[in-house]
Every structure is written in C-alpha cells, then in structure tokens.
Coordinates of N, CA and C in Angstrom, one line a residue:
Chain W
A1 N 6.3 -5.2 15.7 CA 5.8 -4.5 14.5 C 4.3 -4.4 14.6
Q2 N 3.8 -3.4 13.9 CA 2.3 -3.3 13.9 C 1.7 -4.4 12.9
T3 N 0.5 -4.8 13.3 CA -0.2 -5.7 12.4 C -1.6 -5.1 12.1
V4 N -2.0 -5.4 10.9 CA -3.3 -5.0 10.4 C -4.1 -6.2 10.0
T5 N -5.3 -6.4 10.5 CA -6.1 -7.6 10.2 C -7.4 -7.2 9.5
Q6 N -7.6 -7.8 8.4 CA -8.9 -7.7 7.7 C -9.5 -9.1 7.7
S7 N -10.5 -9.3 8.4 CA -11.1 -10.6 8.6 C -12.1 -11.1 7.6
Q8 N -12.4 -10.2 6.6 CA -13.4 -10.6 5.6 C -12.6 -10.7 4.2
P9 N -12.2 -11.9 3.8 CA -11.6 -12.0 2.5 C -12.4 -11.5 1.3
E10 N -13.7 -11.8 1.5 CA -14.7 -11.4 0.4 C -15.9 -10.9 1.0
M11 N -16.5 -9.9 0.3 CA -17.8 -9.3 0.6 C -18.5 -9.0 -0.7
S12 N -19.9 -9.0 -0.6 CA -20.7 -8.6 -1.7 C -21.8 -7.7 -1.2
V13 N -22.2 -6.8 -2.2 CA -23.3 -5.8 -1.9 C -24.1 -5.6 -3.1
Q14 N -25.4 -5.4 -2.9 CA -26.2 -5.0 -4.0 C -26.0 -3.6 -4.4
E15 N -26.1 -3.3 -5.7 CA -25.9 -1.9 -6.1 C -26.9 -1.0 -5.4
A16 N -26.4 0.1 -5.0 CA -27.2 1.2 -4.3 C -27.3 0.9 -2.8
E17 N -26.9 -0.3 -2.3 CA -26.9 -0.6 -0.9 C -25.7 -0.1 -0.2
T18 N -25.6 -0.4 1.1 CA -24.5 0.0 1.9 C -23.7 -1.2 2.4
V19 N -22.4 -1.1 2.4 CA -21.6 -2.2 2.9 C -20.5 -1.7 3.8
T20 N -20.1 -2.5 4.8 CA -19.1 -2.1 5.8 C -18.0 -3.1 5.7
L21 N -16.8 -2.7 5.5 CA -15.6 -3.5 5.5 C -14.8 -3.3 6.9
S22 N -14.4 -4.4 7.5 CA -13.8 -4.4 8.8 C -12.3 -4.3 8.7
C23 N -11.7 -3.7 9.7 CA -10.2 -3.6 9.9 C -9.9 -3.4 11.3
T24 N -9.0 -4.2 11.8 CA -8.5 -4.0 13.2 C -7.0 -4.0 13.1
Y25 N -6.3 -3.3 14.0 CA -4.9 -3.2 14.0 C -4.3 -3.3 15.4
D26 N -3.1 -3.5 15.5 CA -2.4 -3.7 16.8 C -1.2 -2.8 16.8
T27 N -1.1 -1.9 17.8 CA 0.0 -1.0 17.9 C 0.1 -0.5 19.4
S28 N 1.3 -0.1 19.7 CA 1.6 0.5 21.0 C 1.8 2.0 20.9
E29 N 1.8 2.4 19.7 CA 2.0 3.9 19.4 C 0.7 4.7 19.7
S30 N 0.9 5.9 20.0 CA -0.2 6.8 20.2 C -0.5 7.7 19.0
D31 N 0.6 7.9 18.2 CA 0.5 8.8 17.0 C 0.6 8.0 15.7
Y32 N -0.4 7.9 15.0 CA -0.4 7.1 13.7 C -1.5 7.6 12.8
Y33 N -1.5 7.0 11.7 CA -2.5 7.4 10.7 C -3.1 6.1 10.0
L34 N -4.3 6.1 9.6 CA -5.0 5.0 9.0 C -5.5 5.3 7.7
F35 N -5.5 4.3 6.8 CA -5.9 4.6 5.4 C -6.7 3.4 4.9
W36 N -7.5 3.7 3.9 CA -8.1 2.6 3.1 C -7.7 2.9 1.6
Y37 N -7.2 1.8 1.0 CA -6.8 1.9 -0.4 C -7.7 0.9 -1.2
K38 N -8.0 1.4 -2.4 CA -8.8 0.5 -3.3 C -7.9 0.1 -4.5
Q39 N -8.0 -1.2 -4.8 CA -7.2 -1.7 -5.9 C -8.2 -2.4 -6.9
P40 N -8.5 -1.7 -8.0 CA -9.4 -2.3 -9.0 C -8.6 -3.3 -9.9
P41 N -9.2 -4.0 -10.8 CA -8.5 -5.0 -11.6 C -7.3 -4.4 -12.4
S42 N -7.3 -3.1 -12.6 CA -6.1 -2.4 -13.2 C -4.8 -2.5 -12.4
R43 N -5.0 -2.9 -11.1 CA -3.9 -3.0 -10.2 C -3.4 -1.7 -9.5
Q44 N -3.9 -0.6 -10.1 CA -3.5 0.7 -9.5 C -4.0 0.8 -8.1
M45 N -3.2 1.2 -7.2 CA -3.6 1.5 -5.8 C -4.1 2.9 -5.7
I46 N -5.3 3.0 -5.2 CA -6.0 4.4 -5.1 C -6.4 4.7 -3.7
L47 N -5.9 5.8 -3.2 CA -6.3 6.2 -1.8 C -7.8 6.6 -1.8
V48 N -8.5 5.9 -0.8 CA -9.9 6.2 -0.7 C -10.2 7.2 0.4
I49 N -9.5 7.0 1.6 CA -9.8 7.8 2.7 C -8.7 7.7 3.8
R50 N -8.5 8.7 4.5 CA -7.5 8.7 5.6 C -8.0 9.2 6.9
Q51 N -7.4 8.8 8.0 CA -7.9 9.2 9.3 C -6.7 9.4 10.2
E52 N -6.6 10.5 10.9 CA -5.6 10.8 11.9 C -6.0 10.2 13.2
A53 N -5.1 9.5 13.9 CA -5.5 8.9 15.2 C -5.8 9.9 16.2
Y54 N -5.3 11.1 16.2 CA -5.6 12.1 17.2 C -6.9 12.8 17.0
K55 N -7.6 12.5 15.9 CA -8.9 13.1 15.6 C -10.0 12.2 16.1
Q56 N -10.9 12.6 16.8 CA -12.1 11.8 17.2 C -13.1 11.7 16.1
Q57 N -13.2 12.8 15.3 CA -14.2 12.8 14.3 C -13.8 11.9 13.2
N58 N -14.8 11.1 12.8 CA -14.6 10.1 11.7 C -14.5 10.8 10.3
A59 N -13.6 10.4 9.5 CA -13.4 11.0 8.2 C -14.5 10.5 7.2
T60 N -14.8 11.4 6.3 CA -15.8 11.2 5.3 C -15.3 11.7 4.0
E61 N -15.5 11.0 2.9 CA -15.2 11.4 1.6 C -16.3 10.9 0.7
N62 N -17.3 11.8 0.4 CA -18.4 11.5 -0.4 C -19.2 10.3 0.1
R63 N -19.2 9.2 -0.7 CA -19.9 8.0 -0.3 C -19.2 7.1 0.7
F64 N -17.9 7.5 1.0 CA -17.1 6.7 1.8 C -16.9 7.3 3.2
S65 N -17.1 6.6 4.2 CA -16.9 7.1 5.6 C -16.2 6.0 6.4
V66 N -15.6 6.4 7.5 CA -15.0 5.4 8.4 C -15.7 5.4 9.8
N67 N -15.5 4.3 10.5 CA -15.9 4.3 11.9 C -14.6 3.9 12.7
F68 N -14.0 4.9 13.2 CA -12.7 4.8 13.9 C -12.9 4.7 15.4
Q69 N -12.6 3.6 16.0 CA -12.7 3.3 17.4 C -11.3 3.1 17.9
K70 N -10.7 4.2 18.4 CA -9.3 4.1 18.8 C -9.0 3.1 20.0
A71 N -9.9 3.1 21.0 CA -9.7 2.2 22.1 C -9.8 0.7 21.7
A72 N -10.7 0.5 20.7 CA -10.9 -0.9 20.3 C -9.9 -1.2 19.1
K73 N -9.1 -0.2 18.6 CA -8.2 -0.4 17.5 C -8.9 -1.0 16.3
S74 N -10.0 -0.3 16.0 CA -10.9 -0.7 14.9 C -11.1 0.4 13.9
F75 N -11.1 0.1 12.6 CA -11.1 1.2 11.6 C -11.9 0.6 10.4
S76 N -13.2 0.7 10.4 CA -14.0 0.1 9.4 C -14.4 1.1 8.3
L77 N -14.6 0.6 7.1 CA -15.0 1.5 6.0 C -16.4 1.2 5.6
K78 N -17.2 2.3 5.5 CA -18.6 2.1 5.0 C -18.7 2.8 3.7
I79 N -19.3 2.0 2.8 CA -19.5 2.5 1.4 C -21.0 2.6 1.2
S80 N -21.5 3.8 1.0 CA -23.0 4.0 0.8 C -23.3 4.1 -0.6
D81 N -24.6 3.8 -1.0 CA -25.0 3.9 -2.3 C -24.0 3.2 -3.3
S82 N -23.7 1.9 -3.0 CA -22.6 1.2 -3.8 C -22.9 1.3 -5.3
Q83 N -21.8 1.4 -6.0 CA -21.8 1.5 -7.4 C -21.0 0.4 -8.0
L84 N -21.3 0.1 -9.3 CA -20.5 -1.0 -9.9 C -19.0 -0.7 -9.9
G85 N -18.7 0.5 -10.0 CA -17.3 0.9 -10.0 C -16.6 0.8 -8.7
D86 N -17.3 0.5 -7.7 CA -16.7 0.2 -6.4 C -16.1 -1.2 -6.2
A87 N -16.4 -2.0 -7.2 CA -15.9 -3.4 -7.1 C -14.4 -3.4 -7.2
A88 N -13.7 -3.9 -6.2 CA -12.3 -3.9 -6.2 C -11.8 -4.6 -4.9
M89 N -10.5 -4.7 -4.8 CA -9.9 -5.2 -3.6 C -9.6 -4.0 -2.7
Y90 N -10.0 -4.0 -1.4 CA -9.8 -2.9 -0.5 C -8.8 -3.3 0.6
F91 N -7.8 -2.4 0.7 CA -6.8 -2.7 1.7 C -6.8 -1.6 2.8
C92 N -6.8 -2.1 4.0 CA -6.6 -1.2 5.2 C -5.1 -1.0 5.5
A93 N -4.7 0.1 5.8 CA -3.3 0.4 6.0 C -3.0 1.3 7.2
Y94 N -2.0 1.0 7.9 CA -1.5 1.7 9.1 C -0.2 2.4 8.8
R95 N -0.1 3.6 9.1 CA 1.2 4.3 8.9 C 1.7 4.8 10.2
S96 N 2.9 4.4 10.6 CA 3.5 4.9 11.8 C 4.0 6.3 11.6
A97 N 4.0 7.1 12.7 CA 4.6 8.4 12.6 C 6.1 8.4 12.7
F98 N 6.7 7.2 12.8 CA 8.1 7.0 13.0 C 8.6 5.9 12.1
A99 N 9.8 5.5 12.3 CA 10.4 4.3 11.7 C 10.2 4.3 10.2
G100 N 10.7 5.4 9.5 CA 10.6 5.4 8.1 C 9.2 5.7 7.5
N101 N 8.3 5.9 8.4 CA 6.9 6.2 8.0 C 6.3 5.1 7.1
Q102 N 6.8 3.9 7.3 CA 6.3 2.8 6.5 C 4.9 2.5 6.8
F103 N 4.2 1.9 5.8 CA 2.8 1.4 5.9 C 2.8 0.0 6.2
Y104 N 1.8 -0.4 7.0 CA 1.5 -1.9 7.2 C 0.1 -2.1 6.6
F105 N 0.1 -3.1 5.8 CA -1.2 -3.4 5.1 C -1.9 -4.7 5.6
G106 N -3.2 -4.6 5.6 CA -4.0 -5.9 5.8 C -3.9 -6.7 4.5
T107 N -4.5 -7.9 4.6 CA -4.5 -8.8 3.5 C -5.6 -8.6 2.4
G108 N -6.4 -7.6 2.7 CA -7.4 -7.2 1.7 C -8.8 -7.8 1.8
T109 N -9.8 -7.1 1.3 CA -11.1 -7.6 1.2 C -11.6 -7.4 -0.2
S110 N -12.0 -8.5 -0.9 CA -12.5 -8.4 -2.3 C -14.0 -8.0 -2.3
L111 N -14.3 -6.9 -2.8 CA -15.7 -6.5 -2.8 C -16.3 -6.7 -4.2
T112 N -17.4 -7.4 -4.2 CA -18.2 -7.6 -5.4 C -19.5 -6.8 -5.3
V113 N -19.8 -6.0 -6.4 CA -21.1 -5.3 -6.4 C -22.0 -6.0 -7.4
I114 N -23.2 -6.3 -6.9 CA -24.2 -7.1 -7.7 C -25.2 -6.1 -8.3
P115 N -25.3 -6.2 -9.6 CA -26.3 -5.2 -10.3 C -27.7 -5.5 -9.9
Chain D
N1 N 2.0 15.9 -14.5 CA 2.6 15.3 -13.3 C 2.6 13.8 -13.4
A2 N 3.8 13.2 -13.6 CA 3.8 11.7 -13.9 C 3.6 10.9 -12.6
G3 N 4.0 11.4 -11.4 CA 3.8 10.7 -10.2 C 4.9 9.7 -10.1
V4 N 4.6 8.4 -9.8 CA 5.5 7.3 -9.7 C 5.4 6.4 -11.0
T5 N 6.5 6.3 -11.6 CA 6.6 5.5 -12.9 C 7.4 4.2 -12.7
Q6 N 6.8 3.1 -13.0 CA 7.5 1.8 -12.9 C 7.6 1.2 -14.2
T7 N 8.8 0.6 -14.5 CA 9.0 -0.2 -15.7 C 9.8 -1.4 -15.4
P8 N 9.5 -2.5 -16.1 CA 8.4 -2.7 -17.0 C 7.1 -3.1 -16.4
K9 N 6.1 -3.2 -17.1 CA 4.8 -3.6 -16.5 C 4.6 -5.1 -16.4
F10 N 5.3 -5.8 -17.3 CA 5.2 -7.3 -17.3 C 6.6 -7.8 -17.6
R11 N 7.0 -9.0 -17.0 CA 8.2 -9.6 -17.4 C 8.2 -11.0 -17.0
I12 N 8.8 -11.8 -17.9 CA 8.9 -13.3 -17.6 C 10.4 -13.5 -17.5
L13 N 10.9 -14.1 -16.4 CA 12.3 -14.4 -16.2 C 12.5 -15.9 -16.1
K14 N 13.6 -16.4 -16.5 CA 13.9 -17.8 -16.3 C 14.7 -17.9 -15.0
I15 N 14.6 -19.0 -14.3 CA 15.3 -19.2 -13.1 C 16.8 -18.9 -13.2
G16 N 17.3 -18.2 -12.3 CA 18.7 -17.8 -12.3 C 19.1 -16.5 -13.0
Q17 N 18.1 -16.0 -13.8 CA 18.4 -14.7 -14.5 C 18.3 -13.6 -13.5
S18 N 18.8 -12.4 -13.9 CA 18.7 -11.2 -13.1 C 18.0 -10.1 -13.8
M19 N 17.4 -9.2 -13.1 CA 16.8 -8.1 -13.7 C 16.7 -6.9 -12.7
T20 N 16.4 -5.7 -13.3 CA 16.2 -4.5 -12.4 C 14.9 -4.0 -12.7
L21 N 14.1 -3.8 -11.7 CA 12.8 -3.1 -11.8 C 13.1 -1.6 -11.6
Q22 N 12.6 -0.8 -12.5 CA 12.9 0.6 -12.4 C 11.7 1.4 -11.7
C23 N 12.1 2.4 -10.9 CA 11.0 3.2 -10.3 C 11.6 4.7 -10.2
T24 N 10.8 5.6 -10.7 CA 11.1 7.0 -10.7 C 9.9 7.8 -10.3
Q25 N 10.2 8.8 -9.4 CA 9.1 9.7 -9.0 C 9.6 11.1 -9.2
D26 N 8.6 12.0 -9.6 CA 8.9 13.4 -9.9 C 8.3 14.4 -8.9
M27 N 8.0 13.9 -7.7 CA 7.3 14.7 -6.7 C 8.2 15.2 -5.6
N28 N 9.5 14.9 -5.8 CA 10.5 15.3 -4.8 C 10.2 14.6 -3.4
H29 N 9.7 13.4 -3.4 CA 9.4 12.7 -2.2 C 10.7 12.1 -1.6
N30 N 10.9 12.3 -0.3 CA 12.1 11.7 0.3 C 12.0 10.2 0.4
Y31 N 10.8 9.7 0.8 CA 10.6 8.3 1.1 C 10.1 7.5 0.0
M32 N 10.8 6.4 -0.3 CA 10.4 5.5 -1.3 C 10.5 4.1 -0.8
Y33 N 9.6 3.2 -1.4 CA 9.4 1.9 -0.9 C 9.2 0.9 -2.1
W34 N 9.6 -0.4 -1.8 CA 9.2 -1.5 -2.7 C 8.4 -2.5 -1.9
Y35 N 7.3 -2.8 -2.5 CA 6.4 -3.9 -1.9 C 6.3 -5.0 -3.0
R36 N 6.0 -6.2 -2.4 CA 5.5 -7.2 -3.3 C 4.1 -7.7 -2.9
Q37 N 3.3 -8.0 -3.8 CA 1.9 -8.4 -3.5 C 1.7 -9.8 -4.0
D38 N 1.5 -10.7 -3.1 CA 1.2 -12.1 -3.5 C -0.3 -12.3 -3.3
P39 N -0.9 -13.2 -4.0 CA -2.3 -13.5 -3.9 C -2.8 -13.8 -2.5
G40 N -3.7 -13.1 -1.9 CA -4.2 -13.3 -0.6 C -3.3 -12.9 0.5
M41 N -2.2 -12.3 0.2 CA -1.2 -12.0 1.2 C -1.0 -10.5 1.5
G42 N -1.8 -9.6 0.8 CA -1.6 -8.2 1.0 C -0.2 -7.8 0.4
L43 N 0.3 -6.6 0.9 CA 1.5 -6.1 0.4 C 2.6 -6.3 1.5
K44 N 3.7 -6.7 1.1 CA 4.8 -6.9 2.1 C 6.0 -6.0 1.6
L45 N 6.6 -5.4 2.6 CA 7.7 -4.4 2.4 C 9.0 -5.2 2.1
I46 N 9.7 -4.8 1.0 CA 10.9 -5.5 0.6 C 12.1 -4.6 1.1
Y47 N 12.1 -3.4 0.6 CA 13.1 -2.4 1.0 C 12.5 -1.0 1.0
Y48 N 13.1 -0.1 1.8 CA 12.7 1.3 1.7 C 13.9 2.2 1.8
S49 N 13.6 3.5 1.5 CA 14.7 4.5 1.6 C 14.1 5.8 2.1
V50 N 14.8 6.4 3.0 CA 14.3 7.7 3.5 C 15.0 8.9 2.9
G51 N 15.9 8.6 1.9 CA 16.6 9.7 1.2 C 17.7 9.1 0.4
A52 N 18.3 9.9 -0.5 CA 19.3 9.5 -1.3 C 20.5 9.0 -0.5
G53 N 21.0 7.8 -0.9 CA 22.1 7.2 -0.2 C 21.8 6.4 1.0
I54 N 20.5 6.4 1.4 CA 20.0 5.6 2.6 C 19.0 4.6 2.2
T55 N 19.3 3.3 2.5 CA 18.3 2.3 2.3 C 18.2 1.4 3.5
D56 N 17.1 0.7 3.6 CA 17.0 -0.2 4.8 C 16.1 -1.4 4.4
K57 N 16.3 -2.5 5.1 CA 15.5 -3.7 4.8 C 14.1 -3.6 5.3
G58 N 13.2 -4.2 4.6 CA 11.8 -4.4 5.1 C 11.6 -5.8 5.6
E59 N 10.4 -6.3 5.4 CA 10.0 -7.6 6.0 C 10.6 -8.7 5.2
V60 N 10.7 -8.6 3.9 CA 11.1 -9.7 3.0 C 12.2 -9.3 2.0
P61 N 13.4 -9.0 2.5 CA 14.5 -8.5 1.6 C 15.3 -9.5 0.9
N62 N 15.2 -10.8 1.3 CA 16.1 -11.8 0.8 C 15.9 -12.0 -0.7
G63 N 17.0 -12.0 -1.5 CA 16.9 -12.1 -2.9 C 16.8 -10.8 -3.7
Y64 N 16.9 -9.7 -3.0 CA 16.7 -8.4 -3.6 C 17.8 -7.5 -3.1
N65 N 18.1 -6.5 -4.0 CA 18.9 -5.4 -3.6 C 18.4 -4.1 -4.1
V66 N 18.7 -3.0 -3.5 CA 18.3 -1.7 -3.9 C 19.4 -0.7 -3.8
S67 N 19.2 0.4 -4.5 CA 20.2 1.5 -4.4 C 19.3 2.8 -4.5
R68 N 19.9 3.9 -3.9 CA 19.2 5.2 -4.0 C 20.2 6.3 -4.2
S69 N 20.6 6.4 -5.5 CA 21.7 7.4 -5.8 C 21.1 8.8 -6.0
T70 N 19.8 8.9 -6.3 CA 19.2 10.2 -6.4 C 17.9 10.2 -5.7
T71 N 17.3 11.4 -5.5 CA 16.0 11.4 -4.9 C 14.9 10.8 -5.7
E72 N 15.1 10.9 -7.0 CA 14.0 10.5 -8.0 C 13.9 8.9 -8.2
D73 N 15.1 8.3 -8.1 CA 15.1 6.9 -8.6 C 15.4 5.9 -7.5
F74 N 14.7 4.8 -7.5 CA 14.9 3.7 -6.5 C 14.7 2.4 -7.2
P75 N 15.7 1.9 -7.9 CA 15.6 0.6 -8.6 C 15.7 -0.6 -7.7
L76 N 15.0 -1.6 -8.0 CA 15.0 -2.9 -7.3 C 15.7 -4.0 -8.1
R77 N 16.7 -4.6 -7.6 CA 17.5 -5.6 -8.4 C 17.2 -7.0 -7.8
L78 N 16.9 -7.9 -8.8 CA 16.7 -9.3 -8.5 C 17.9 -10.0 -9.0
E79 N 18.6 -10.7 -8.2 CA 19.7 -11.5 -8.6 C 19.3 -13.0 -8.5
L80 N 19.7 -13.8 -9.5 CA 19.4 -15.2 -9.4 C 17.9 -15.5 -9.1
A81 N 17.0 -15.1 -10.1 CA 15.6 -15.2 -9.9 C 15.1 -16.6 -9.5
A82 N 14.2 -16.7 -8.6 CA 13.6 -17.9 -8.2 C 12.1 -17.9 -8.4
P83 N 11.4 -19.1 -8.5 CA 10.0 -19.1 -8.7 C 9.3 -18.4 -7.5
S84 N 9.9 -18.4 -6.3 CA 9.2 -17.8 -5.2 C 9.1 -16.3 -5.3
Q85 N 9.8 -15.7 -6.3 CA 9.8 -14.3 -6.5 C 8.7 -13.9 -7.6
T86 N 8.0 -14.9 -8.0 CA 6.8 -14.6 -8.9 C 5.8 -13.8 -8.0
S87 N 5.5 -12.6 -8.5 CA 4.7 -11.7 -7.7 C 4.4 -10.4 -8.5
V88 N 3.6 -9.6 -7.9 CA 3.4 -8.2 -8.4 C 4.1 -7.3 -7.5
Y89 N 5.0 -6.4 -8.1 CA 5.8 -5.5 -7.4 C 5.3 -4.1 -7.5
F90 N 5.2 -3.4 -6.4 CA 4.8 -2.0 -6.4 C 5.9 -1.1 -5.8
C91 N 6.1 0.0 -6.4 CA 7.0 1.0 -5.9 C 6.0 2.1 -5.4
A92 N 6.4 2.8 -4.3 CA 5.6 3.8 -3.8 C 6.5 4.9 -3.2
S93 N 5.9 6.1 -3.1 CA 6.7 7.2 -2.5 C 5.8 8.0 -1.6
T94 N 6.4 8.8 -0.7 CA 5.6 9.7 0.1 C 6.4 10.8 0.7
R95 N 5.8 11.8 1.2 CA 6.6 12.8 1.9 C 7.1 12.3 3.2
A96 N 8.2 13.0 3.6 CA 8.8 12.6 4.9 C 8.3 13.4 6.0
G97 N 8.6 12.9 7.2 CA 8.4 13.7 8.4 C 7.1 13.4 9.1
T98 N 7.1 13.6 10.4 CA 5.9 13.3 11.2 C 4.8 14.2 10.8
L99 N 5.0 15.4 10.6 CA 3.9 16.3 10.2 C 3.2 16.0 8.9
S100 N 4.0 15.2 8.1 CA 3.4 14.9 6.8 C 2.9 13.4 6.8
S101 N 2.8 12.8 8.0 CA 2.5 11.4 8.0 C 1.0 11.1 7.6
N102 N 0.2 12.1 7.6 CA -1.2 11.9 7.1 C -1.3 11.7 5.6
Y103 N -0.2 11.9 4.9 CA -0.2 11.7 3.5 C -0.1 10.3 3.2
G104 N -0.9 9.8 2.2 CA -0.8 8.5 1.8 C 0.4 8.3 0.8
Y105 N 0.6 7.0 0.5 CA 1.5 6.7 -0.5 C 1.0 7.1 -1.9
T106 N 1.9 7.4 -2.8 CA 1.6 7.5 -4.2 C 2.2 6.2 -4.8
F107 N 1.4 5.4 -5.4 CA 1.9 4.1 -5.9 C 2.2 4.2 -7.4
G108 N 3.2 3.4 -7.9 CA 3.3 3.1 -9.3 C 2.2 2.1 -9.7
S109 N 2.2 1.8 -11.0 CA 1.1 0.9 -11.5 C 1.5 -0.6 -11.4
G110 N 2.7 -0.9 -10.9 CA 3.0 -2.3 -10.6 C 3.7 -3.0 -11.8
T111 N 4.5 -4.0 -11.4 CA 5.2 -4.9 -12.4 C 4.8 -6.3 -12.0
R112 N 4.2 -7.0 -13.0 CA 3.9 -8.4 -12.8 C 5.1 -9.2 -13.3
L113 N 5.7 -9.9 -12.4 CA 6.9 -10.7 -12.7 C 6.6 -12.2 -12.5
T114 N 6.9 -13.0 -13.5 CA 6.8 -14.4 -13.5 C 8.1 -15.0 -13.7
V115 N 8.5 -15.9 -12.8 CA 9.8 -16.6 -12.9 C 9.5 -18.1 -13.2
V116 N 10.0 -18.6 -14.3 CA 9.7 -19.9 -14.7 C 11.0 -20.8 -14.9

C-alpha cells in the first residue's frame, strides 16, 4: 500500500511571510495524483491544490504552490504572504489511478499563523 | 448544490449501542468513502464503494458495516459501539475512472462520535 509521510506535526509562520510544508510518499505506481487539503477548526476538508504525476510543471493556485519532485517522491506546499485564515491542519494526500481510486493521507501538519 | 451531506454532526453513544451515520451526495459520484480521523493519526479508510451494490473494506473495517443500495447514499453502521470508535467520521465522494483521477474528494462536514 502507498504511504504518505508528513514529518512536521506543527509549523508556525509570521503573517505575510512564506512557509513550506513537507510531504513525502512511497509508491511503485507511475500514474497517480497528489493533493493538499486544508482542515480549519470547522473540520471541513477543503481542497487547496492538486498535481498530476505526469506533469513536470508545478501546480500553482494564487498564494499556494507546490514543489513536486517525482524522483525523490516529494511534494511540498508553499504558502506565500501567509494570512490569519491560513491557520489550519494541512493534509497531504496521494490518489492512486487504480484500486478504487482511494486516497492515502498523511498525518497532517498544524499551521499556526502569528499576527 | 448540497454536495455531500452527513448526519448527525455530533452523537454520544453508550458502550454496546448501535447507530447509523448517514451520508448522501447529489453529484452522481460513483465512488464513496468512509474515513475516521483520530487525533494525530490522519484519516484512515474504513470502507469504500465504487458503485451501487458494491462495497469493499478499507484499512480499519472492524466494528463497522456499510451498504450501497443507491448511487446517492452510503450509510455507515456501528454495531456494539466501543470506546475505541470514538472519533470524527468523514464521508467523501469522487468521480470514477482513471481519467477523472485528478479530481479531489468532496467531503462531508464530519460526525463527531463519542462512545462512553
């Protein structure tokens, strides 16, 4: 089974600064997709950004961007110009192209934004 | 567009009681999933379904049952509740098929269950 590892249980960033959250994964598949989800205190899971493994170009969504290193099986999330509303738990997720298309989640990184 | 609707949002059960967590989606998604989220443990897959009449076990299925009689509904049944089932439960759905695999899950808002 695939595994997703987030080695930073907690991170903090000053408002308006940049922070990078780390994620690594283990797979033998060549076709897959990667995601970052945000979970604020409301518990709602919100999709932040997605990356197709076959694309070399890193995905970008406004202040959020990823550094996807396929050979290293690394998928980090960079948040620029951090805002108070970015404070949340962030989960990295791997989606197989097969086997019921299920997701595998990391254990999460709790991000605190300091005013 | 309601998306994925979970009920109830909160519930307290006594040990040995049973209950059903309801999940309904209105997006015509083939694939539906139940996850549990324990503190510091991320989300773990309990059961999933790739279509009406088809269900399969995930990583942590013991103590749970599911059914999928329609595309829209995917209820999760807890029989003989135990304190170890205290958790937050999420239902999710997504489109099926390899070409649609870049779609993320749509999550419900979660059910916080406490077994005492």
